[in-house]
Short mmCIF file of C-alpha atoms (C1' of nucleotides) in Angstrom, two decimals:
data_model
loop_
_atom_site.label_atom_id
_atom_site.label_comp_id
_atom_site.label_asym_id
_atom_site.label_seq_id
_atom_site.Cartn_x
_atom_site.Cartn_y
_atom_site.Cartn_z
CA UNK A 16 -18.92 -52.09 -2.25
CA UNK A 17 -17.66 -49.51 0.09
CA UNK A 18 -16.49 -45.82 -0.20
CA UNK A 19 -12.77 -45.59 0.47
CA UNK A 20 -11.20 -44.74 3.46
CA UNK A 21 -10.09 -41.39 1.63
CA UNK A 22 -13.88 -40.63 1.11
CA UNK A 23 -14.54 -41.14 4.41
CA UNK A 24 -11.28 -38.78 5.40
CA UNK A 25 -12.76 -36.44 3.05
CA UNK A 26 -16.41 -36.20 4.81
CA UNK A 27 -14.73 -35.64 8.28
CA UNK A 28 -12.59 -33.30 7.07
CA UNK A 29 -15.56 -30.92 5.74
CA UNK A 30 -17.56 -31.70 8.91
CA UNK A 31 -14.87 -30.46 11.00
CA UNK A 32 -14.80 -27.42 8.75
CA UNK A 33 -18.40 -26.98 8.67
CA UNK A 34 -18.34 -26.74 12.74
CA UNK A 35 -16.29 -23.44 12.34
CA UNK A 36 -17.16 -20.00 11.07
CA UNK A 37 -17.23 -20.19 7.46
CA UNK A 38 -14.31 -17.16 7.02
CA UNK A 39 -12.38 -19.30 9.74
CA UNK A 40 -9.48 -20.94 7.20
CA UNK A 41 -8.45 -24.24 8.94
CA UNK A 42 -5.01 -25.73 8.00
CA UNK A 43 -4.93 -29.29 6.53
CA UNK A 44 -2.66 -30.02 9.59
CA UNK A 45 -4.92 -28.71 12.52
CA UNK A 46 -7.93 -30.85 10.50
CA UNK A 47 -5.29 -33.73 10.60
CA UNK A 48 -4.90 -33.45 13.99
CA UNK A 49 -8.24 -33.25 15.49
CA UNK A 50 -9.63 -36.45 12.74
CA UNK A 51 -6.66 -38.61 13.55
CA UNK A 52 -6.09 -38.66 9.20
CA UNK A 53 -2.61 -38.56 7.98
CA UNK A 54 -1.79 -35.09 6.80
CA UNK A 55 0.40 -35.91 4.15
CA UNK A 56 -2.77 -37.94 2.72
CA UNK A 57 -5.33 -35.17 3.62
CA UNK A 58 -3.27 -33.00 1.33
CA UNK A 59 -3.84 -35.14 -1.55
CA UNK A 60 -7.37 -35.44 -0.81
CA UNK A 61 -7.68 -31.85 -0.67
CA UNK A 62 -6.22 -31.38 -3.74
CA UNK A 63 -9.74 -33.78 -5.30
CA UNK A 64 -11.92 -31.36 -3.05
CA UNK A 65 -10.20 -28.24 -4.46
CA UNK A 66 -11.09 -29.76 -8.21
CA UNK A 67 -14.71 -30.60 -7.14
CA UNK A 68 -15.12 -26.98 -6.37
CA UNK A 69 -16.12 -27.88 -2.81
CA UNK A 70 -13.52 -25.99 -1.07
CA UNK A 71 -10.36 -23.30 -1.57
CA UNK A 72 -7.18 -22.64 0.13
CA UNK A 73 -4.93 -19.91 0.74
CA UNK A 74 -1.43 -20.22 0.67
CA UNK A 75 1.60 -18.98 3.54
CA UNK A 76 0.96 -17.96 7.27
CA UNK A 77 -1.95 -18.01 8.64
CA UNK A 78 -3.39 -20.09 5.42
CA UNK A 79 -5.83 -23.36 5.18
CA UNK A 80 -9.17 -24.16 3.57
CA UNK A 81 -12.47 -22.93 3.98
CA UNK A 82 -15.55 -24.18 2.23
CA UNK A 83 -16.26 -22.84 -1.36
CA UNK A 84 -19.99 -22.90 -0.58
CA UNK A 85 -22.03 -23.00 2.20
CA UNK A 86 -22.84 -25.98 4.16
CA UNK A 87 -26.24 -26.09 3.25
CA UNK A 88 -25.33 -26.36 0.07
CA UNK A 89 -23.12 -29.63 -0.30
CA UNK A 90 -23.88 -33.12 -0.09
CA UNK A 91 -22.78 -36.38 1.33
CA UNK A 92 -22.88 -36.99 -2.77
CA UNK A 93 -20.57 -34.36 -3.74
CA UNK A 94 -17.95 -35.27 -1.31
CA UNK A 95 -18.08 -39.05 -1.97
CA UNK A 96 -18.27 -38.43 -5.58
CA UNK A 97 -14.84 -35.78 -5.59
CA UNK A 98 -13.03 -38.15 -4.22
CA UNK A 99 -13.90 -41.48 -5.31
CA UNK A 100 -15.98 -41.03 -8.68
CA UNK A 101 -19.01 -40.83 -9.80
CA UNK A 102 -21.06 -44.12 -8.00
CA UNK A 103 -21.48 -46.82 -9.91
CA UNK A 104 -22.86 -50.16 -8.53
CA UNK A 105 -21.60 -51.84 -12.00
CA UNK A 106 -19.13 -51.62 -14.68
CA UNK A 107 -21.82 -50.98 -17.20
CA UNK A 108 -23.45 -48.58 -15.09
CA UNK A 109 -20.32 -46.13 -15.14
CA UNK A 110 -19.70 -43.93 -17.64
CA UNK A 111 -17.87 -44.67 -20.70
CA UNK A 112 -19.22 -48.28 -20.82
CA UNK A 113 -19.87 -49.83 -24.26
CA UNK A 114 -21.71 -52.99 -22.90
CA UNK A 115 -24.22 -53.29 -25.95
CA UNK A 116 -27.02 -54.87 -24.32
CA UNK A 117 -27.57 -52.25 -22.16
CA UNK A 118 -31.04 -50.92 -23.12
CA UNK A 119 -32.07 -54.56 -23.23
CA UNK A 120 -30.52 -55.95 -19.75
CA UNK A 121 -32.74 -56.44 -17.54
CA UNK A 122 -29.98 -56.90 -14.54
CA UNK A 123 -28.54 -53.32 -15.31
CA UNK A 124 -31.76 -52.30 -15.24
CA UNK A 125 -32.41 -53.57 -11.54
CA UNK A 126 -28.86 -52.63 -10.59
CA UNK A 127 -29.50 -49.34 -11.85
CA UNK A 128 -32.79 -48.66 -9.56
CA UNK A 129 -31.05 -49.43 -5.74
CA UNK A 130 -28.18 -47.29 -7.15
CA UNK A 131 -30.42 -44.56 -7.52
CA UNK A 132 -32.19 -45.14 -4.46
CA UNK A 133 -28.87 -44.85 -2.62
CA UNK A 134 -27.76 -41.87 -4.60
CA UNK A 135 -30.95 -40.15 -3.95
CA UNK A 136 -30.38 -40.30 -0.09
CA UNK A 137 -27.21 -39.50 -0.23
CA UNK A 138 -27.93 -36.38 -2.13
CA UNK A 139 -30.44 -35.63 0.42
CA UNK A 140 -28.07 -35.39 3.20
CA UNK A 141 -25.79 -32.08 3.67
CA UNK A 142 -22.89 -31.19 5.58
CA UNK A 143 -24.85 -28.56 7.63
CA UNK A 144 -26.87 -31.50 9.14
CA UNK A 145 -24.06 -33.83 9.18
CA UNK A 146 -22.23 -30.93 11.46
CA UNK A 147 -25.01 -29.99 13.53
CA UNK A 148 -25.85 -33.54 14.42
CA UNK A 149 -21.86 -34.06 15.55
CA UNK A 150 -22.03 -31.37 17.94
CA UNK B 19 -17.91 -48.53 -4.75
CA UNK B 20 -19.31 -51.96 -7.02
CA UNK B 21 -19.92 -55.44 -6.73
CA UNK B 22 -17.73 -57.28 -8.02
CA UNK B 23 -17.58 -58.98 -11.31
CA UNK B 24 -17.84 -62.09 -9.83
CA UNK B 25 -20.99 -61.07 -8.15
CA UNK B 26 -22.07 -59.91 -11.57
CA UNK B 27 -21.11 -63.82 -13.07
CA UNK B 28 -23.31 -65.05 -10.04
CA UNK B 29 -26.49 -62.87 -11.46
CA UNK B 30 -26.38 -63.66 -14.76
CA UNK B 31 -25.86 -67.62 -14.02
CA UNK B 32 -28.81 -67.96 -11.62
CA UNK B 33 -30.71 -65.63 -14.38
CA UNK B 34 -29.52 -68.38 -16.95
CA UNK B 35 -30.70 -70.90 -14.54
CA UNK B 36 -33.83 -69.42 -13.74
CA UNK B 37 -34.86 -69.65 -17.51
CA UNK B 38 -34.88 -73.36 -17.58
CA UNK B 39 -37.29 -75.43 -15.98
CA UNK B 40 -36.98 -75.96 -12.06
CA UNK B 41 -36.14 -79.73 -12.54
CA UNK B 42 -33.34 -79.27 -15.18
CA UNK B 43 -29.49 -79.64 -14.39
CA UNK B 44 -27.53 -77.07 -16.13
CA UNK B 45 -23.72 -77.78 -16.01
CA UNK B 46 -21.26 -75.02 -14.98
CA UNK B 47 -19.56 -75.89 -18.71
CA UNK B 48 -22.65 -74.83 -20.18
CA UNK B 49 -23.75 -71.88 -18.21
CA UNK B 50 -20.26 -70.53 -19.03
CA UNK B 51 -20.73 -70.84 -22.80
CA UNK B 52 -23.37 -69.23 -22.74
CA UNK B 53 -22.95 -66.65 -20.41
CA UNK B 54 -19.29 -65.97 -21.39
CA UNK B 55 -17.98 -66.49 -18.30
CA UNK B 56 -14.61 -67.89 -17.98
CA UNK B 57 -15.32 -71.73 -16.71
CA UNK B 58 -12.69 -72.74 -14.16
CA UNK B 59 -13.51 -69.35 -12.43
CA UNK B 60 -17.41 -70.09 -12.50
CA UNK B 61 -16.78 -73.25 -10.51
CA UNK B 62 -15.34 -71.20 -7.71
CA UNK B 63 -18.33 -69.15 -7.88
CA UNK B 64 -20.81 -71.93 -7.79
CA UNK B 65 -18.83 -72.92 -4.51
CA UNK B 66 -20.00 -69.37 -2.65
CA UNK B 67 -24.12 -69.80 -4.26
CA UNK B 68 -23.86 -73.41 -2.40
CA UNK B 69 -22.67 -71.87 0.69
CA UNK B 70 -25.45 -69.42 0.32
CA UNK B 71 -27.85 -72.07 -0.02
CA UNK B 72 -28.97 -70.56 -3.45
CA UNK B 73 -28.42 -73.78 -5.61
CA UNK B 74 -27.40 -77.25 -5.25
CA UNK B 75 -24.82 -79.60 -7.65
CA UNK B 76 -24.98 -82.90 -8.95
CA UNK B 77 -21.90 -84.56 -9.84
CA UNK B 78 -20.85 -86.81 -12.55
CA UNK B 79 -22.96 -87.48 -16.09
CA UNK B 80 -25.82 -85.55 -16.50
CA UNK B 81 -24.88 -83.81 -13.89
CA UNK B 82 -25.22 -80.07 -12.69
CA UNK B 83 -26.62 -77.02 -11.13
CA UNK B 84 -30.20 -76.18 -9.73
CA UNK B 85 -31.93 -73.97 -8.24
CA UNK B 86 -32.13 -75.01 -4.73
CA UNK B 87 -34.99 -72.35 -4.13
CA UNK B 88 -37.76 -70.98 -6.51
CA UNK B 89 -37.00 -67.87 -8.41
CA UNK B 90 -39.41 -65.91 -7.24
CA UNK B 91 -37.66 -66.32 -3.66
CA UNK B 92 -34.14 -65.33 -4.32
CA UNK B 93 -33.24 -61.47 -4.60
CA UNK B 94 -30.87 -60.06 -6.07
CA UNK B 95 -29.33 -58.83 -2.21
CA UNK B 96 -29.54 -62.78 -1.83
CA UNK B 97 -26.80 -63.23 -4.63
CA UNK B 98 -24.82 -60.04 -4.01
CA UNK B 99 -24.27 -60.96 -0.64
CA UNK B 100 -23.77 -64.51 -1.21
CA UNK B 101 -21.11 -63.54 -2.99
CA UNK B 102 -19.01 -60.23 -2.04
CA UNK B 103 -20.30 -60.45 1.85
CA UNK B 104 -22.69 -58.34 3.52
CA UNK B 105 -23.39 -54.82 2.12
CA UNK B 106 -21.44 -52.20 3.97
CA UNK B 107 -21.13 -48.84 2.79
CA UNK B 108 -18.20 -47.92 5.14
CA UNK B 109 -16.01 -49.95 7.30
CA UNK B 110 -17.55 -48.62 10.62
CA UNK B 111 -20.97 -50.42 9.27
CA UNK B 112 -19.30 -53.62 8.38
CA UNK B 113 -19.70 -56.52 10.94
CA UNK B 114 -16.74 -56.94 13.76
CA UNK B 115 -16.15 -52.75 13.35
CA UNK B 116 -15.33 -51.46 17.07
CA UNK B 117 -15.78 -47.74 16.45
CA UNK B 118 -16.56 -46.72 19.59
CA UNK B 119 -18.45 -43.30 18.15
CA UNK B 120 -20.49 -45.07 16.68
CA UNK B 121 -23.65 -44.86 18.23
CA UNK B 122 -23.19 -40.61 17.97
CA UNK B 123 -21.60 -40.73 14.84
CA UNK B 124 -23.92 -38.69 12.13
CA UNK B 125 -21.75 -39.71 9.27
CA UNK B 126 -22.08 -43.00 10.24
CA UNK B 127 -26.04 -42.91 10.25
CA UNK B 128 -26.06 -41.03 7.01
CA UNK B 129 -24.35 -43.47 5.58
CA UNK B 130 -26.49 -46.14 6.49
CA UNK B 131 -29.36 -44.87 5.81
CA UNK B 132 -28.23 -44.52 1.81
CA UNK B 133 -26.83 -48.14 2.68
CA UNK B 134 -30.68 -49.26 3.80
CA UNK B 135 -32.20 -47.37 0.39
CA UNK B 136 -30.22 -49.14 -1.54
CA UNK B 137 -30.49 -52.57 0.35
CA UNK B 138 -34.38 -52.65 0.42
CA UNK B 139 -34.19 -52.24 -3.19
CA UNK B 140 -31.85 -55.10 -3.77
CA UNK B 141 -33.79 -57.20 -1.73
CA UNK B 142 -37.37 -56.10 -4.03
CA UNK B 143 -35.23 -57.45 -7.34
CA UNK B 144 -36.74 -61.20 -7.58
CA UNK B 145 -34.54 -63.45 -9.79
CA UNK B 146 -37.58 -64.47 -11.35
CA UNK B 147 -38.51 -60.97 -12.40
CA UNK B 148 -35.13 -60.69 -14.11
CA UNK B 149 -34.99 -63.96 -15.77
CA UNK B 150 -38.20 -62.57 -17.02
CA UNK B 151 -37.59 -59.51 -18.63
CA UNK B 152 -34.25 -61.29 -19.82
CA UNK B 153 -36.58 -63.52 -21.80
"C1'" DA C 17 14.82 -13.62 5.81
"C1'" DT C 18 12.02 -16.91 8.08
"C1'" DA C 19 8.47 -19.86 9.39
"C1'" DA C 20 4.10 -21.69 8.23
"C1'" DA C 21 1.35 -23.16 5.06
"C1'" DT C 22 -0.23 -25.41 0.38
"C1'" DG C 23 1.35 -27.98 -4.12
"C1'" DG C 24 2.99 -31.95 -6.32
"C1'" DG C 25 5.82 -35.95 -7.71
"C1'" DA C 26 8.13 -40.44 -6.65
"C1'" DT C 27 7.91 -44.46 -4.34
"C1'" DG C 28 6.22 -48.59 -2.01
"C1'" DA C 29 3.72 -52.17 0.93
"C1'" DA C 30 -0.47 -54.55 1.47
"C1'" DT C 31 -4.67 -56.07 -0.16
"C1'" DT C 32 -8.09 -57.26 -3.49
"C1'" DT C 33 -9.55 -58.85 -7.84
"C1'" DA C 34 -9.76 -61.86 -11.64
"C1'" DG C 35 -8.10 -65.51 -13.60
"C1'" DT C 36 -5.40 -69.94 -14.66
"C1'" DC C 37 -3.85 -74.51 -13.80
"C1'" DA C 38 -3.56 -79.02 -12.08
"C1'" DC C 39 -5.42 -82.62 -10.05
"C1'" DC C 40 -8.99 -85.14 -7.24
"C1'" DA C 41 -13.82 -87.17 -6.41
"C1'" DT C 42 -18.17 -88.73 -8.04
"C1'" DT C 43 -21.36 -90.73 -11.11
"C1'" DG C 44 -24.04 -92.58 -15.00
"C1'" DG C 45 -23.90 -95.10 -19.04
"C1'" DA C 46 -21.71 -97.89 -22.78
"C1'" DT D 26 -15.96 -102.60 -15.42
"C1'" DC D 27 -14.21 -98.67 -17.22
"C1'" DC D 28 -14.57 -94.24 -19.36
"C1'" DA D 29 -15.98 -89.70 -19.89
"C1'" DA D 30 -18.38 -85.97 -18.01
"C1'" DT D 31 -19.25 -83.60 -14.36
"C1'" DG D 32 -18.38 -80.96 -9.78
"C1'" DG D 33 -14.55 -80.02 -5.76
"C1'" DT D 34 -10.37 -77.98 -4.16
"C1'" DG D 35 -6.06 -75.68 -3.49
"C1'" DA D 36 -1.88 -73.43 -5.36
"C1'" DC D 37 -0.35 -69.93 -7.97
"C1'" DT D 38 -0.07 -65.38 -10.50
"C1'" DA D 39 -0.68 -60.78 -12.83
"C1'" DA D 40 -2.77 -56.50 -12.45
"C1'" DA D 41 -5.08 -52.97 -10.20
"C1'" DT D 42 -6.33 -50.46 -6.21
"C1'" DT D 43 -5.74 -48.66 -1.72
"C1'" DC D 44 -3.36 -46.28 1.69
"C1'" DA D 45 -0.04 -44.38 2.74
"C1'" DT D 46 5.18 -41.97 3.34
"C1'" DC D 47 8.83 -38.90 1.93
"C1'" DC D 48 10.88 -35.02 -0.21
"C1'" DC D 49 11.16 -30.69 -2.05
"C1'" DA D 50 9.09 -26.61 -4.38
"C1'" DT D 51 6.09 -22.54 -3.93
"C1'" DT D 52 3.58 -18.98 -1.62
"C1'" DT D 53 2.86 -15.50 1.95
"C1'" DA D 54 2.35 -12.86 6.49
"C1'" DT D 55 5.27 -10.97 9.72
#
DNA sequence: ATAAATGGGATGAATTTAGTCACCATTGGA
DNA sequence: TCCAATGGTGACTAAATTCATCCCATTTAT
């Protein structure tokens, strides 16, 4: 019941992004660095942010990432769900299940609402504030 | 991200329970029939709901599990947590943690304030209200 | 060319999860 | 009194997940 340590890598990572000018590329190595992450593993992770659409990189010299959006405009929810998956408090609450009692089951059902309430708040929160509060 | 499917055996045996009469023994043989729950693993369960205080066992003939509290007074956070621990969306909200940012850490309040949505929620969910609707 | 950067695959240790098995302890009833 | 049905407990295991590390290929500004 937690997000993984690579979510959590993944959520400093774009904070410490968001805290620079958002034409500033910052290498995966400087980010490293200053967040105490492994950069061999940020790389990786980068790799599930570039999919998400959530940032981009340039190549060579002088290259790095830089958000693909503006701050404003991602969410504690995007980031956490790039890297680990869509949330899902339940097996038959991800996608793909085939539990066939699902319309009927009253515990999915209840499951189902405090996911939601968590996913809404999480949705509500974006990097910009996340940044500015870590000033 | 998920409880566990343990956890998720613990729901739907105290549901099972919950749809009998308060007074009734239901044997760990049984509830595993009929939930489809494999039975030697069930037992290990039951061990964590007595820790929890949620039900109590009667050995030999005729013996079996009760309630040890009324439905309507056991949530489904009561079971969860009985079960996989205390909730904790991150490590750095987990009992014992000794981040020492943690008190000026935004990601860390974010995070806990999706944690509390979600909580409050769990803790709403009466067992009674889903042995109900299971009906 | 060279150095700095991303891209990507192979590998592996540690932990967690889910389950099985064997055997012990208790208890009510025939 | 003894048996069968029940819970109690610990050892063991297979599989999946998590969290890395290492190596080398590719791109690019100077």
């Amino acid at each position: 019941m937690q997000i993984t340590r690579q979510s959590e890598y993944a959520i400093r990572t774009l904070v410490e992004m968001a805290k620079h000018a958002a034409d500033e590329t910052l290498s995966t190595q400087a980010i490293a660095l200053r967040q105490e992450i492994p950069a061999d593993f940020l790389k990786k992770t980068v790799k599930l942010l570039i999919l998400a659409r959530l940032v981009t990189t340039q190549r060579g010299i002088n290259g790095g990432l830089r958000l693909a959006r503006p701050a404003e405009e991602i969410s504690l929810l995007d980031i956490i769900t790039a890297v680990d998956g869509p949330i899902a408090l339940n097996v038959c609450l991800a996608e793909g299940n085939n539990c066939k009692n699902q319309n009927s089951c009253s515990i999915s059902a209840a499951l189902a609402k405090a996911q939601d309430a968590m996913v809404n708040e999480l949705a509500k929160i974006s990097l910009a504030s996340l940044a500015k509060a870590n000033e």
